[in-house]
Coordinates of C-alpha atoms in Angstrom, one line a residue:
M1 CA -57.0 -75.0 72.4
S2 CA -56.0 -72.1 70.5
S3 CA -57.0 -72.1 66.7
L4 CA -54.0 -70.0 65.9
R5 CA -50.9 -72.1 64.8
R6 CA -47.4 -70.8 64.2
R7 CA -46.5 -71.1 60.6
K8 CA -43.2 -72.8 59.8
P9 CA -40.8 -70.3 58.1
I10 CA -40.8 -71.9 54.7
N11 CA -38.6 -69.4 52.8
E12 CA -36.1 -68.9 55.8
S13 CA -34.1 -72.0 54.9
S14 CA -34.2 -71.0 51.2
D15 CA -33.2 -67.4 51.7
S16 CA -30.3 -68.5 54.0
K17 CA -29.4 -71.0 51.4
H18 CA -29.5 -68.4 48.6
N19 CA -27.3 -66.0 50.6
E20 CA -24.8 -68.7 51.3
E21 CA -24.7 -69.5 47.5
E22 CA -24.0 -65.8 46.7
E23 CA -21.2 -65.6 49.4
D24 CA -19.7 -68.9 48.0
E25 CA -19.9 -67.4 44.4
D26 CA -18.1 -64.3 45.7
H27 CA -15.3 -66.3 47.2
D28 CA -15.1 -68.4 44.1
D29 CA -14.7 -65.1 41.9
V30 CA -11.9 -63.9 44.2
D31 CA -10.2 -67.2 44.1
A32 CA -10.6 -67.6 40.4
D33 CA -9.9 -64.0 39.1
G34 CA -8.2 -62.2 41.8
D35 CA -4.9 -64.0 41.6
N36 CA -2.5 -63.2 44.5
D37 CA 0.6 -61.1 43.8
V38 CA 4.1 -61.8 45.2
N39 CA 3.1 -60.2 48.5
G40 CA -0.1 -62.2 48.8
K41 CA -2.3 -59.3 48.3
N42 CA -5.3 -59.6 46.0
K43 CA -5.6 -57.3 42.9
K44 CA -9.1 -55.9 42.8
T45 CA -10.3 -54.0 39.8
P46 CA -13.5 -52.1 39.3
S47 CA -14.8 -54.4 36.7
K48 CA -14.6 -57.3 39.1
I49 CA -17.1 -55.7 41.6
K50 CA -20.6 -57.2 41.3
K51 CA -23.5 -55.0 40.5
K52 CA -26.7 -55.3 42.1
R53 CA -29.3 -57.1 40.3
G54 CA -31.6 -54.9 38.2
E55 CA -29.4 -51.7 38.7
K56 CA -28.7 -49.8 35.4
P57 CA -25.1 -48.6 34.9
P58 CA -24.7 -44.7 35.2
K59 CA -25.0 -42.7 32.0
Q60 CA -21.9 -40.8 30.8
P61 CA -22.3 -37.1 30.5
K62 CA -22.8 -35.8 26.8
W63 CA -19.9 -33.6 25.3
S64 CA -21.6 -30.4 24.3
C65 CA -20.6 -27.8 21.7
M66 CA -19.7 -25.4 24.6
D67 CA -17.5 -28.0 26.0
T68 CA -15.9 -28.4 22.7
C69 CA -15.4 -24.7 22.2
C70 CA -14.0 -24.2 25.7
W71 CA -11.7 -27.1 25.2
F72 CA -10.4 -25.8 21.8
I73 CA -9.8 -22.3 23.2
G74 CA -8.0 -23.7 26.1
C75 CA -5.7 -25.8 23.7
I76 CA -4.9 -22.6 21.7
C77 CA -4.0 -20.5 24.8
I78 CA -1.9 -23.3 26.1
I79 CA -0.1 -23.7 22.8
W80 CA 0.3 -19.8 22.6
W81 CA 1.7 -19.6 26.0
L82 CA 4.1 -22.4 25.4
L83 CA 5.3 -20.8 22.2
L84 CA 5.8 -17.5 23.8
F85 CA 7.8 -19.0 26.5
L86 CA 10.0 -21.0 24.2
Y87 CA 10.5 -17.9 22.1
N88 CA 11.5 -15.7 25.1
A89 CA 13.7 -18.7 26.5
M90 CA 15.6 -19.4 23.3
P91 CA 18.8 -17.4 22.6
A92 CA 18.5 -14.6 20.0
S93 CA 20.7 -16.5 17.6
F94 CA 18.5 -19.5 17.5
P95 CA 16.3 -18.5 14.4
Q96 CA 19.4 -17.7 12.5
Y97 CA 21.0 -21.1 13.5
V98 CA 17.8 -22.9 12.3
T99 CA 17.9 -21.0 9.0
E100 CA 21.5 -21.6 8.4
A101 CA 21.0 -25.3 9.1
I102 CA 18.3 -25.5 6.5
T103 CA 19.6 -23.2 3.8
G104 CA 23.3 -23.0 4.5
P105 CA 25.3 -19.9 5.7
L106 CA 23.6 -16.6 5.1
P107 CA 25.6 -14.2 2.8
D108 CA 26.9 -11.0 4.3
P109 CA 24.7 -8.0 4.3
P110 CA 25.8 -5.3 1.8
G111 CA 27.2 -3.1 4.5
V112 CA 29.5 -5.9 5.7
K113 CA 30.7 -6.6 2.1
L114 CA 31.4 -2.9 1.5
K115 CA 33.3 -2.7 4.8
K116 CA 35.5 -5.7 3.8
E117 CA 36.2 -3.8 0.5
G118 CA 37.5 -0.9 2.6
L119 CA 34.6 1.6 1.9
E120 CA 33.8 4.2 4.5
A121 CA 31.3 6.9 4.9
K122 CA 31.8 9.9 2.8
H123 CA 28.8 12.0 1.5
P124 CA 26.1 12.6 4.1
V125 CA 22.8 10.9 3.2
V126 CA 19.4 12.5 3.1
F127 CA 16.2 10.2 3.0
V128 CA 13.0 11.5 1.6
P129 CA 10.0 9.0 2.5
G130 CA 7.0 8.6 0.2
I131 CA 3.3 8.8 0.8
V132 CA 2.0 6.9 3.8
T133 CA 5.4 5.6 4.9
G134 CA 6.3 8.4 7.5
G135 CA 4.9 8.3 11.0
L136 CA 2.2 10.9 12.2
E137 CA 1.5 11.7 15.8
L138 CA -1.2 13.5 17.7
W139 CA -0.5 16.9 19.3
E140 CA -4.1 18.2 19.9
G141 CA -7.3 16.4 19.4
R142 CA -10.9 16.0 20.3
E143 CA -12.3 14.4 23.6
C144 CA -12.4 11.0 21.8
A145 CA -8.7 11.1 21.4
E146 CA -7.9 11.4 25.2
G147 CA -4.6 9.9 26.2
L148 CA -3.1 9.9 22.8
F149 CA -1.0 12.8 23.0
R150 CA 2.2 12.4 21.0
K151 CA 1.0 8.9 20.2
R152 CA 1.4 7.5 16.7
L153 CA -1.9 7.8 14.7
W154 CA -0.1 6.6 11.6
G155 CA 2.8 4.1 11.5
G156 CA 3.6 1.6 14.4
T157 CA 0.9 -0.8 15.6
F158 CA -2.3 1.0 14.2
G159 CA -3.8 0.1 17.5
E160 CA -6.2 3.1 17.6
V161 CA -7.7 2.1 14.3
Y162 CA -9.4 -0.8 16.0
K163 CA -10.1 0.8 19.3
R164 CA -11.8 3.9 18.0
P165 CA -12.1 4.0 14.2
L166 CA -14.2 7.0 13.7
C167 CA -12.3 9.0 16.0
W168 CA -9.2 8.0 14.0
V169 CA -10.6 8.9 10.7
E170 CA -11.7 12.3 12.1
H171 CA -8.3 13.1 13.3
M172 CA -6.4 11.8 10.0
S173 CA -8.8 13.8 7.9
L174 CA -7.9 17.4 6.7
D175 CA -10.1 20.3 6.2
N176 CA -12.0 19.9 2.9
E177 CA -11.9 23.6 2.1
T178 CA -8.3 24.5 3.0
G179 CA -6.4 21.2 2.9
L180 CA -4.9 22.1 6.4
D181 CA -5.8 21.1 9.9
P182 CA -9.5 21.1 11.1
C183 CA -10.1 23.3 14.0
G184 CA -9.1 21.7 17.3
I185 CA -6.8 19.0 15.6
R186 CA -3.1 19.0 15.2
V187 CA -1.4 15.9 13.7
R188 CA 2.4 16.4 13.0
P189 CA 5.0 14.2 11.3
V190 CA 7.4 12.1 13.5
S191 CA 11.0 13.5 13.6
G192 CA 14.3 11.6 13.2
L193 CA 15.3 8.4 11.6
V194 CA 12.5 6.6 13.5
A195 CA 9.9 8.5 11.4
A196 CA 10.1 6.2 8.5
D197 CA 12.4 3.3 9.5
Y198 CA 9.6 0.8 9.9
F199 CA 5.9 1.4 8.5
A200 CA 4.6 -1.2 11.0
P201 CA 6.2 -4.1 13.1
G202 CA 7.9 -6.5 10.7
Y203 CA 7.5 -4.2 7.6
F204 CA 10.6 -2.1 7.2
V205 CA 11.0 0.9 4.8
W206 CA 14.4 2.4 5.6
A207 CA 15.4 0.4 8.5
V208 CA 17.6 -2.1 6.4
L209 CA 19.4 0.6 4.4
I210 CA 20.1 2.6 7.6
A211 CA 21.6 -0.5 9.3
N212 CA 23.8 -1.3 6.3
L213 CA 25.0 2.5 6.0
A214 CA 25.9 2.2 9.7
R215 CA 28.1 -0.7 9.2
I216 CA 30.5 1.5 7.0
G217 CA 30.5 4.3 9.5
Y218 CA 27.3 6.3 9.1
E219 CA 25.6 7.6 12.1
D220 CA 22.9 10.1 13.2
K221 CA 25.0 13.1 12.3
T222 CA 25.7 12.0 8.7
M223 CA 22.2 10.7 8.0
Y224 CA 18.9 12.7 8.0
M225 CA 15.3 11.8 7.5
A226 CA 13.4 14.6 5.8
A227 CA 10.1 13.6 7.4
Y228 CA 7.1 15.7 6.3
D229 CA 3.2 15.5 6.6
W230 CA 2.6 13.4 3.5
R231 CA -1.1 14.3 3.5
L232 CA -0.5 18.0 2.7
S233 CA 0.2 19.5 -0.7
F234 CA 3.9 20.1 -1.1
Q235 CA 3.8 23.9 -0.7
N236 CA 1.5 23.5 2.3
T237 CA 4.2 21.6 4.3
E238 CA 6.1 24.9 4.1
V239 CA 3.1 27.1 4.9
R240 CA 2.0 25.1 7.9
D241 CA 5.3 23.4 9.3
Q242 CA 8.2 25.1 7.3
T243 CA 9.3 21.7 6.4
L244 CA 11.0 22.9 3.3
S245 CA 13.1 25.4 5.2
R246 CA 13.9 22.8 7.6
I247 CA 15.2 20.5 4.9
K248 CA 17.3 23.3 3.5
S249 CA 18.9 24.2 6.8
N250 CA 19.6 20.5 7.6
I251 CA 21.3 20.0 4.2
E252 CA 23.3 23.1 4.7
L253 CA 24.4 21.9 8.1
L254 CA 25.3 18.5 6.9
V255 CA 27.5 19.9 4.2
A256 CA 29.2 22.3 6.6
T257 CA 29.8 19.7 9.4
N258 CA 31.4 17.0 7.0
G259 CA 34.1 18.9 5.4
G260 CA 32.0 20.4 2.7
R261 CA 31.1 17.2 1.1
K262 CA 27.7 17.5 -0.8
V263 CA 24.8 15.3 0.3
V264 CA 23.4 12.3 -1.5
V265 CA 19.6 12.5 -1.5
I266 CA 17.5 9.2 -1.8
P267 CA 13.7 9.9 -2.2
H268 CA 11.3 7.1 -2.5
S269 CA 7.9 6.9 -4.1
M270 CA 6.0 10.3 -3.8
G271 CA 9.1 11.6 -2.0
V272 CA 10.7 11.8 -5.6
L273 CA 8.0 14.4 -6.5
Y274 CA 8.4 16.1 -3.2
F275 CA 12.1 16.5 -3.7
L276 CA 11.6 17.8 -7.3
H277 CA 9.3 20.5 -5.8
F278 CA 12.0 21.2 -3.2
M279 CA 14.9 21.7 -5.7
K280 CA 12.8 24.3 -7.6
W281 CA 11.7 25.8 -4.3
V282 CA 15.1 26.3 -2.9
E283 CA 16.2 28.2 -6.0
A284 CA 13.3 30.5 -6.2
P285 CA 13.3 33.9 -4.6
A286 CA 11.2 34.5 -1.4
P287 CA 8.4 34.6 -0.3
M288 CA 7.2 31.8 -2.7
G289 CA 10.6 30.1 -2.8
G290 CA 13.5 29.5 -0.3
G291 CA 15.8 32.2 -1.8
G292 CA 18.8 29.9 -2.1
G293 CA 19.7 31.1 -5.5
P294 CA 20.1 29.3 -8.8
D295 CA 23.3 27.6 -7.8
W296 CA 22.2 26.2 -4.4
C297 CA 21.5 22.7 -5.7
S298 CA 25.1 22.7 -7.3
K299 CA 26.8 23.6 -4.1
H300 CA 25.0 21.1 -1.8
I301 CA 23.7 18.2 -3.8
K302 CA 26.1 15.5 -5.1
A303 CA 23.6 13.1 -6.5
V304 CA 19.9 12.3 -6.3
V305 CA 19.0 8.5 -6.2
N306 CA 15.3 8.1 -7.0
I307 CA 13.6 4.9 -6.0
G308 CA 10.4 3.9 -7.5
G309 CA 9.6 7.5 -8.6
P310 CA 6.2 8.1 -10.1
F311 CA 7.4 11.0 -12.1
L312 CA 4.4 10.9 -14.3
G313 CA 1.8 9.7 -11.8
V314 CA 0.1 6.4 -11.4
P315 CA -3.3 5.2 -12.6
K316 CA -3.8 3.6 -9.3
A317 CA -4.4 7.0 -7.8
I318 CA -7.4 7.5 -10.2
A319 CA -9.0 4.3 -9.0
G320 CA -8.5 5.5 -5.4
L321 CA -9.9 8.9 -5.8
F322 CA -12.8 7.6 -8.1
S323 CA -14.0 4.7 -6.1
A324 CA -11.8 4.2 -3.1
E325 CA -10.5 1.0 -4.8
A326 CA -7.6 -0.8 -6.1
K327 CA -7.4 -4.3 -7.6
D328 CA -7.1 -6.0 -4.1
I329 CA -9.9 -4.0 -2.6
A330 CA -12.2 -4.7 -5.7
V331 CA -11.5 -8.4 -5.3
A332 CA -12.4 -8.3 -1.6
R333 CA -15.7 -6.5 -2.4
A334 CA -16.5 -9.2 -4.9
L335 CA -15.8 -12.0 -2.4
A336 CA -17.8 -10.2 0.3
P337 CA -20.4 -8.2 -1.4
G338 CA -21.7 -5.3 0.7
F339 CA -19.5 -5.8 3.7
L340 CA -17.0 -3.0 3.2
D341 CA -19.9 -0.6 2.4
N342 CA -22.6 -2.1 4.8
D343 CA -24.7 0.4 6.7
I344 CA -26.2 -2.1 9.1
F345 CA -23.1 -2.2 11.4
Q346 CA -22.0 1.2 10.5
F347 CA -19.0 -0.1 8.7
Q348 CA -19.1 1.9 5.6
T349 CA -15.4 1.3 5.2
L350 CA -15.0 2.5 1.6
Q351 CA -17.1 5.6 2.2
H352 CA -14.9 6.6 5.3
V353 CA -11.7 5.9 3.4
M354 CA -13.0 8.0 0.4
R355 CA -14.0 10.9 2.6
M356 CA -10.7 11.0 4.3
S357 CA -8.4 10.4 1.4
R358 CA -10.1 13.2 -0.7
T359 CA -9.0 15.6 2.0
W360 CA -5.3 14.6 1.4
D361 CA -4.0 16.9 -1.2
S362 CA -0.9 14.9 -1.7
T363 CA -2.9 12.0 -3.4
M364 CA -3.6 14.5 -6.3
S365 CA 0.1 14.7 -6.9
M366 CA -0.1 11.2 -8.1
I367 CA -2.7 11.8 -10.8
P368 CA -1.2 10.8 -14.3
R369 CA 0.6 13.8 -16.0
G370 CA 1.2 14.5 -19.5
G371 CA -2.4 13.7 -20.8
N372 CA -2.8 11.7 -24.0
T373 CA 0.6 12.6 -25.1
I374 CA 2.1 10.3 -22.5
W375 CA -0.5 7.8 -21.6
G376 CA -2.3 7.3 -25.0
G377 CA -5.5 7.9 -26.5
L378 CA -8.6 5.9 -27.4
D379 CA -6.8 3.8 -30.0
W380 CA -3.2 3.8 -29.0
S381 CA -0.8 3.6 -26.0
P382 CA 3.0 3.4 -25.7
E383 CA 2.7 -0.1 -24.3
E384 CA 0.8 -1.6 -27.2
G385 CA 1.7 -5.1 -27.7
N386 CA 2.6 -5.7 -24.0
S387 CA 2.2 -9.4 -23.1
C388 CA 1.8 -10.7 -19.6
A389 CA 2.4 -14.2 -20.6
K390 CA 5.8 -13.5 -22.0
K391 CA 8.7 -14.5 -19.7
R392 CA 10.9 -11.5 -19.1
E393 CA 14.5 -11.9 -19.8
K394 CA 17.0 -11.0 -17.2
K395 CA 19.5 -9.1 -19.3
N396 CA 20.4 -5.5 -20.0
E397 CA 17.8 -4.3 -22.6
T398 CA 19.0 -0.9 -23.5
Q399 CA 18.4 0.7 -26.8
I400 CA 19.6 -2.1 -29.1
A401 CA 18.4 -3.9 -32.0
D402 CA 17.6 -7.2 -30.2
Q403 CA 15.0 -5.4 -28.1
A404 CA 13.2 -4.2 -31.4
G405 CA 13.0 -7.8 -32.6
S406 CA 11.5 -9.1 -29.3
E407 CA 9.0 -6.3 -29.4
N408 CA 7.8 -7.2 -32.9
A409 CA 7.3 -10.7 -31.8
V410 CA 5.1 -9.6 -28.8
C411 CA 3.0 -7.4 -31.0
K412 CA 1.4 -10.3 -32.7
A413 CA -0.6 -10.9 -29.6
K414 CA -3.9 -9.2 -29.0
S415 CA -3.3 -5.7 -27.7
A416 CA -5.2 -3.8 -25.0
N417 CA -6.3 -0.2 -25.3
Y418 CA -4.3 1.0 -22.2
G419 CA -5.1 4.5 -23.3
R420 CA -8.7 4.0 -21.9
I421 CA -7.7 4.3 -18.3
I422 CA -11.4 4.0 -17.2
S423 CA -13.9 2.1 -19.4
F424 CA -17.6 1.4 -18.3
G425 CA -18.0 -2.2 -19.4
K426 CA -15.6 -4.6 -21.1
D427 CA -17.1 -3.9 -24.4
A428 CA -16.2 -0.2 -24.3
A429 CA -12.7 -1.2 -23.3
E430 CA -12.2 -3.3 -26.3
A431 CA -14.5 -1.8 -29.1
P432 CA -13.0 0.4 -31.8
S433 CA -13.4 4.1 -30.8
S434 CA -15.6 4.7 -33.8
D435 CA -18.1 2.1 -32.6
I436 CA -18.4 3.8 -29.1
E437 CA -21.4 6.1 -28.7
R438 CA -20.4 8.7 -26.1
I439 CA -22.5 11.3 -24.4
D440 CA -20.5 14.2 -23.1
F441 CA -20.8 14.3 -19.2
R442 CA -19.3 17.8 -18.8
G443 CA -22.5 19.8 -19.4
A444 CA -24.8 17.2 -17.6
I445 CA -27.2 18.4 -14.9
K446 CA -26.3 16.7 -11.7
G447 CA -29.9 16.6 -10.4
H448 CA -31.3 16.7 -7.0
S449 CA -29.2 15.4 -4.2
A450 CA -30.7 13.0 -1.7
A451 CA -31.2 14.2 1.7
N452 CA -28.6 13.2 4.3
T453 CA -30.8 11.1 6.5
T454 CA -28.9 7.7 6.8
C455 CA -25.5 8.5 5.6
R456 CA -24.5 10.1 8.9
D457 CA -20.9 11.4 8.7
V458 CA -19.9 9.7 5.6
W459 CA -21.6 11.9 3.3
T460 CA -19.5 12.1 0.0
E461 CA -19.6 14.5 -3.0
Y462 CA -21.3 11.6 -4.9
H463 CA -24.6 12.4 -3.0
D464 CA -24.6 15.8 -4.5
M465 CA -24.6 14.4 -8.0
G466 CA -27.9 12.7 -8.0
F467 CA -29.0 10.0 -10.5
A468 CA -28.6 12.2 -13.4
G469 CA -25.0 13.0 -12.7
I470 CA -24.1 9.4 -12.1
K471 CA -25.7 8.3 -15.2
A472 CA -24.0 10.9 -17.3
V473 CA -20.5 9.7 -16.1
A474 CA -21.2 6.0 -17.1
E475 CA -22.7 7.1 -20.5
Y476 CA -19.4 8.7 -21.6
K477 CA -18.1 5.1 -21.7
T478 CA -14.4 5.6 -21.7
Y479 CA -11.8 8.1 -20.3
T480 CA -8.3 8.8 -21.2
A481 CA -5.7 10.8 -19.3
D482 CA -7.0 14.1 -20.7
S483 CA -10.6 13.5 -19.8
L484 CA -9.8 12.0 -16.4
V485 CA -8.9 15.3 -14.9
D486 CA -12.3 16.7 -16.2
L487 CA -14.0 13.6 -14.7
L488 CA -12.5 14.3 -11.2
H489 CA -13.6 17.9 -11.4
F490 CA -17.2 16.6 -12.1
V491 CA -17.4 14.0 -9.3
A492 CA -15.2 15.8 -6.7
P493 CA -15.2 19.6 -7.3
K494 CA -14.0 20.7 -3.9
M495 CA -11.1 18.2 -4.1
M496 CA -10.0 19.2 -7.5
A497 CA -10.3 22.9 -6.6
R498 CA -7.8 22.3 -4.0
G499 CA -5.6 20.0 -6.2
T500 CA -5.5 22.4 -9.4
A501 CA -4.2 25.1 -7.1
H502 CA -1.2 23.0 -6.0
F503 CA -0.5 20.7 -9.0
S504 CA -0.5 20.7 -12.8
Y505 CA -0.9 17.7 -15.2
G506 CA 0.1 19.0 -18.6
V507 CA 3.1 19.3 -20.9
A508 CA 5.0 22.6 -21.2
D509 CA 5.9 23.8 -24.7
N510 CA 7.6 27.0 -23.6
L511 CA 9.2 26.9 -20.1
D512 CA 10.2 30.6 -20.5
D513 CA 6.5 31.4 -20.1
P514 CA 6.3 33.3 -16.7
Q515 CA 3.3 31.1 -15.5
Y516 CA 5.8 28.1 -15.0
K517 CA 7.4 30.1 -12.1
H518 CA 4.3 29.1 -10.0
Y519 CA 4.8 26.4 -7.5
K520 CA 2.1 24.3 -8.7
Y521 CA 4.3 23.3 -11.8
W522 CA 7.4 22.5 -9.7
S523 CA 6.6 18.9 -9.0
N524 CA 5.8 18.2 -12.7
P525 CA 9.0 17.2 -14.6
L526 CA 7.1 17.9 -17.9
E527 CA 6.4 21.5 -16.9
T528 CA 9.8 22.5 -15.2
R529 CA 13.5 22.5 -15.8
L530 CA 16.1 20.6 -13.7
P531 CA 18.3 22.7 -11.5
N532 CA 21.3 24.5 -12.8
A533 CA 23.7 21.8 -11.6
P534 CA 25.9 20.3 -14.3
D535 CA 27.7 18.2 -11.7
M536 CA 24.8 16.8 -10.1
E537 CA 23.9 13.0 -10.9
I538 CA 20.4 11.8 -11.2
Y539 CA 19.7 8.0 -10.8
S540 CA 16.4 6.3 -11.4
L541 CA 15.9 3.0 -9.8
Y542 CA 12.5 1.3 -10.4
G543 CA 11.0 -2.2 -10.2
V544 CA 10.2 -4.2 -13.3
G545 CA 8.6 -7.6 -14.0
L546 CA 5.5 -7.4 -11.8
P547 CA 1.8 -6.8 -13.0
T548 CA 1.2 -3.2 -12.4
E549 CA -2.4 -1.5 -12.7
R550 CA -2.7 0.5 -15.7
A551 CA -6.3 0.7 -16.8
Y552 CA -9.7 -0.4 -15.3
V553 CA -13.2 -1.7 -16.4
Y554 CA -15.9 -0.2 -14.2
K555 CA -19.5 -0.7 -13.8
L556 CA -22.4 1.0 -11.9
S557 CA -23.0 -0.6 -8.4
P558 CA -26.5 -1.3 -7.2
H559 CA -27.8 2.1 -6.0
A560 CA -27.8 2.6 -2.4
E561 CA -28.1 6.0 -0.7
C562 CA -24.9 5.7 1.2
S563 CA -22.8 3.6 -1.4
I564 CA -20.2 4.7 -3.8
P565 CA -22.0 4.5 -7.3
F566 CA -19.0 3.1 -9.2
K567 CA -17.0 0.0 -8.7
I568 CA -14.4 -2.1 -10.6
D569 CA -16.0 -5.0 -12.5
T570 CA -14.1 -7.9 -11.2
S571 CA -16.0 -10.3 -13.7
A572 CA -14.0 -8.8 -16.6
D573 CA -11.2 -11.1 -17.5
D574 CA -9.0 -11.6 -20.7
E575 CA -5.6 -13.4 -20.4
D576 CA -4.6 -12.2 -23.9
T577 CA -4.8 -8.5 -23.0
C578 CA -3.6 -8.7 -19.5
L579 CA -7.2 -8.2 -18.0
R580 CA -7.8 -9.8 -14.8
D581 CA -10.6 -9.0 -12.2
G582 CA -11.4 -5.7 -14.1
V583 CA -7.8 -4.4 -14.1
Y584 CA -5.4 -4.2 -17.1
S585 CA -1.8 -4.7 -16.1
V586 CA 1.4 -3.7 -17.6
D587 CA 5.2 -3.9 -16.6
G588 CA 6.2 -2.3 -13.3
D589 CA 6.6 -2.7 -9.6
E590 CA 3.0 -3.4 -8.7
T591 CA 2.3 0.4 -8.0
V592 CA 4.3 2.5 -10.5
P593 CA 4.3 1.5 -14.2
V594 CA 7.6 1.6 -16.0
L595 CA 6.2 4.3 -18.2
S596 CA 5.9 6.6 -15.2
A597 CA 9.2 5.7 -13.5
G598 CA 11.5 5.5 -16.5
F599 CA 10.3 7.9 -19.2
M600 CA 12.0 11.0 -17.9
C601 CA 15.4 9.5 -17.8
A602 CA 14.8 7.5 -21.1
K603 CA 13.7 10.5 -23.1
G604 CA 12.1 13.4 -21.1
W605 CA 15.3 14.8 -19.8
R606 CA 17.4 14.2 -22.9
D607 CA 16.7 17.7 -24.5
V608 CA 17.6 21.2 -23.9
I609 CA 14.0 22.2 -23.0
R610 CA 13.7 20.7 -19.6
I611 CA 17.3 20.9 -18.5
A612 CA 19.3 23.8 -17.5
A613 CA 22.7 22.4 -18.2
G614 CA 23.7 19.2 -20.0
A615 CA 25.6 16.4 -18.2
S616 CA 26.4 12.9 -19.6
G617 CA 26.1 9.7 -17.7
E618 CA 28.6 7.8 -19.7
E619 CA 31.3 8.1 -17.1
L620 CA 28.9 6.5 -14.6
G621 CA 28.5 3.4 -16.7
G622 CA 25.6 4.5 -19.0
D623 CA 22.2 3.2 -18.9
Q624 CA 21.4 -0.1 -17.4
V625 CA 17.7 -0.7 -18.3
Y626 CA 15.7 -4.0 -17.8
S627 CA 12.5 -2.9 -19.5
K628 CA 11.2 -1.7 -22.8
I629 CA 11.1 1.9 -21.7
F630 CA 13.2 2.9 -24.7
N631 CA 10.8 1.4 -27.2
W632 CA 7.8 2.8 -25.5
S633 CA 9.4 6.3 -25.2
E634 CA 9.8 6.3 -29.0
K635 CA 6.1 6.1 -29.5
I636 CA 5.6 9.2 -27.4
N637 CA 5.6 12.4 -29.6
L638 CA 7.2 14.9 -27.1
R639 CA 8.9 17.9 -28.8
L640 CA 12.7 17.8 -28.2
D641 CA 14.8 20.6 -29.4
E642 CA 18.0 18.5 -29.4
E643 CA 18.7 14.9 -28.4
I644 CA 21.5 15.0 -25.7
P645 CA 22.3 12.2 -23.3
V646 CA 21.8 13.8 -20.0
H647 CA 21.4 11.5 -17.0
S648 CA 22.0 7.7 -16.4
S649 CA 19.1 5.6 -15.7
R650 CA 19.7 2.4 -13.8

């Protein structure tokens, strides 16, 4: 017999039994949990499916930072395209409808109101834009400016600033020796009303005024934009572009084609100084002048309506030329130290701005005029007692007794030394003049200049001064309007050599002196007479009630070969003296102080020295003044031969 015996499958019954139990459990689960619906079909959900024993559930993928960024960018794009679609799909009147639903019906624009009152176009209008508000376009350039022929380099979208910044700076700069075009570059002003209607998309200059004048009948043949290259000195606009001759011809054409009606000229900002220069140029004999004769303005100009005119300059121009700064830029430098003048990424923004702006002769027309006589000295200024905390009253504050009383109340507050336009350190700005030890910088030896190894094309005149020259500037401690001109001659001799050839900053005692026939005096109202036009009206409109830069506290910046050695000390603050972020503020429109905009109408033109023929503004309603310019003017010792009310200041 065989010794092998077939074994009985012991586990066979148990395995089959186990499988049967699993099948029964599955059936039970379906019967218990999978209730039949009305159609008799079972509802099966993924959670009801049995997992195999010992099998782990699959892991969910982790959400990485890259996924989050992509999701965020996708959401932004979707929202952007959705908003863009809705903006293009909605009717043009929808924003106005929403505004009116919230605030109520909007008032009629001035042009509509005037039309309802029956007013119509009468005198032709001439606009004279100010600095940086007129568009400039390229007519010839370097290879880097390929494709930009007749495209705007200034005004509009400023797209080229971001695409090719160094190329843009090169084309916007002028020759540092002549103040004219560099070789191979021609940038010219845009012509027509579009030259200065908008500075950039959404930022209008003349557009609203043009639109309102159009509502009462004005059109292209009765309005003229006297566009000019605002970078050039005033006389050089005639030398290069014959701009002054074009303005003269267009004004004559406007008068001839409008029934002999004289023009109303509306200059703005630096355009006020430019038109002062024009009125003297057009009367002067050729070749220096336009040869129009002494009665040209009387025959062709009805009125000059000055808007925000810096007749006596602005301290803000000093900060721009000295350190390429203003208050806002100084604060930005404090928040991000080294970013604007960083050499690592070749930004060096302030150095490029300084190198470019110092080639613009027009910026020197804004240097304060009148010296210490107008702007004050070490221990006095016309605005003494000015209080930033005092709430300005919205009433007519002409030369009345009430104003004197309010002025005395304000004088009790701590007063700033506004005459010290630049001070090195807060202590120098506040200390009595007798306590300040000053070392004259004028005879200082500038010392060796560092080699131009890392500064590339942003080499400025500061690098020719050396350590000794920079130290000498700081050791003089404080600068008034008189010494500021000498300071700029010291730190920027090439710039000021051009500037003093085209502009003057003094006060004339005898305007019969033949020297004042030179064109460099024509834009300084303190050194020239008004035109011989007794019927011509002059208005002066300017902003008040806004803190406006008047004086600065400076410090030496940490020396770096490519840096600007001076910067505004933003840590200097004093609420009692209107000192904030290193800047002393007075009343004005945020750019032009009231003293500069209002003095000539308040006092400077009320004498027989600086006018050719007297005229009274009483028939125009007299003076409507909302500042303390009359009180401040009384503190200025300007020699007047005879007090005569000449022009109205509104």
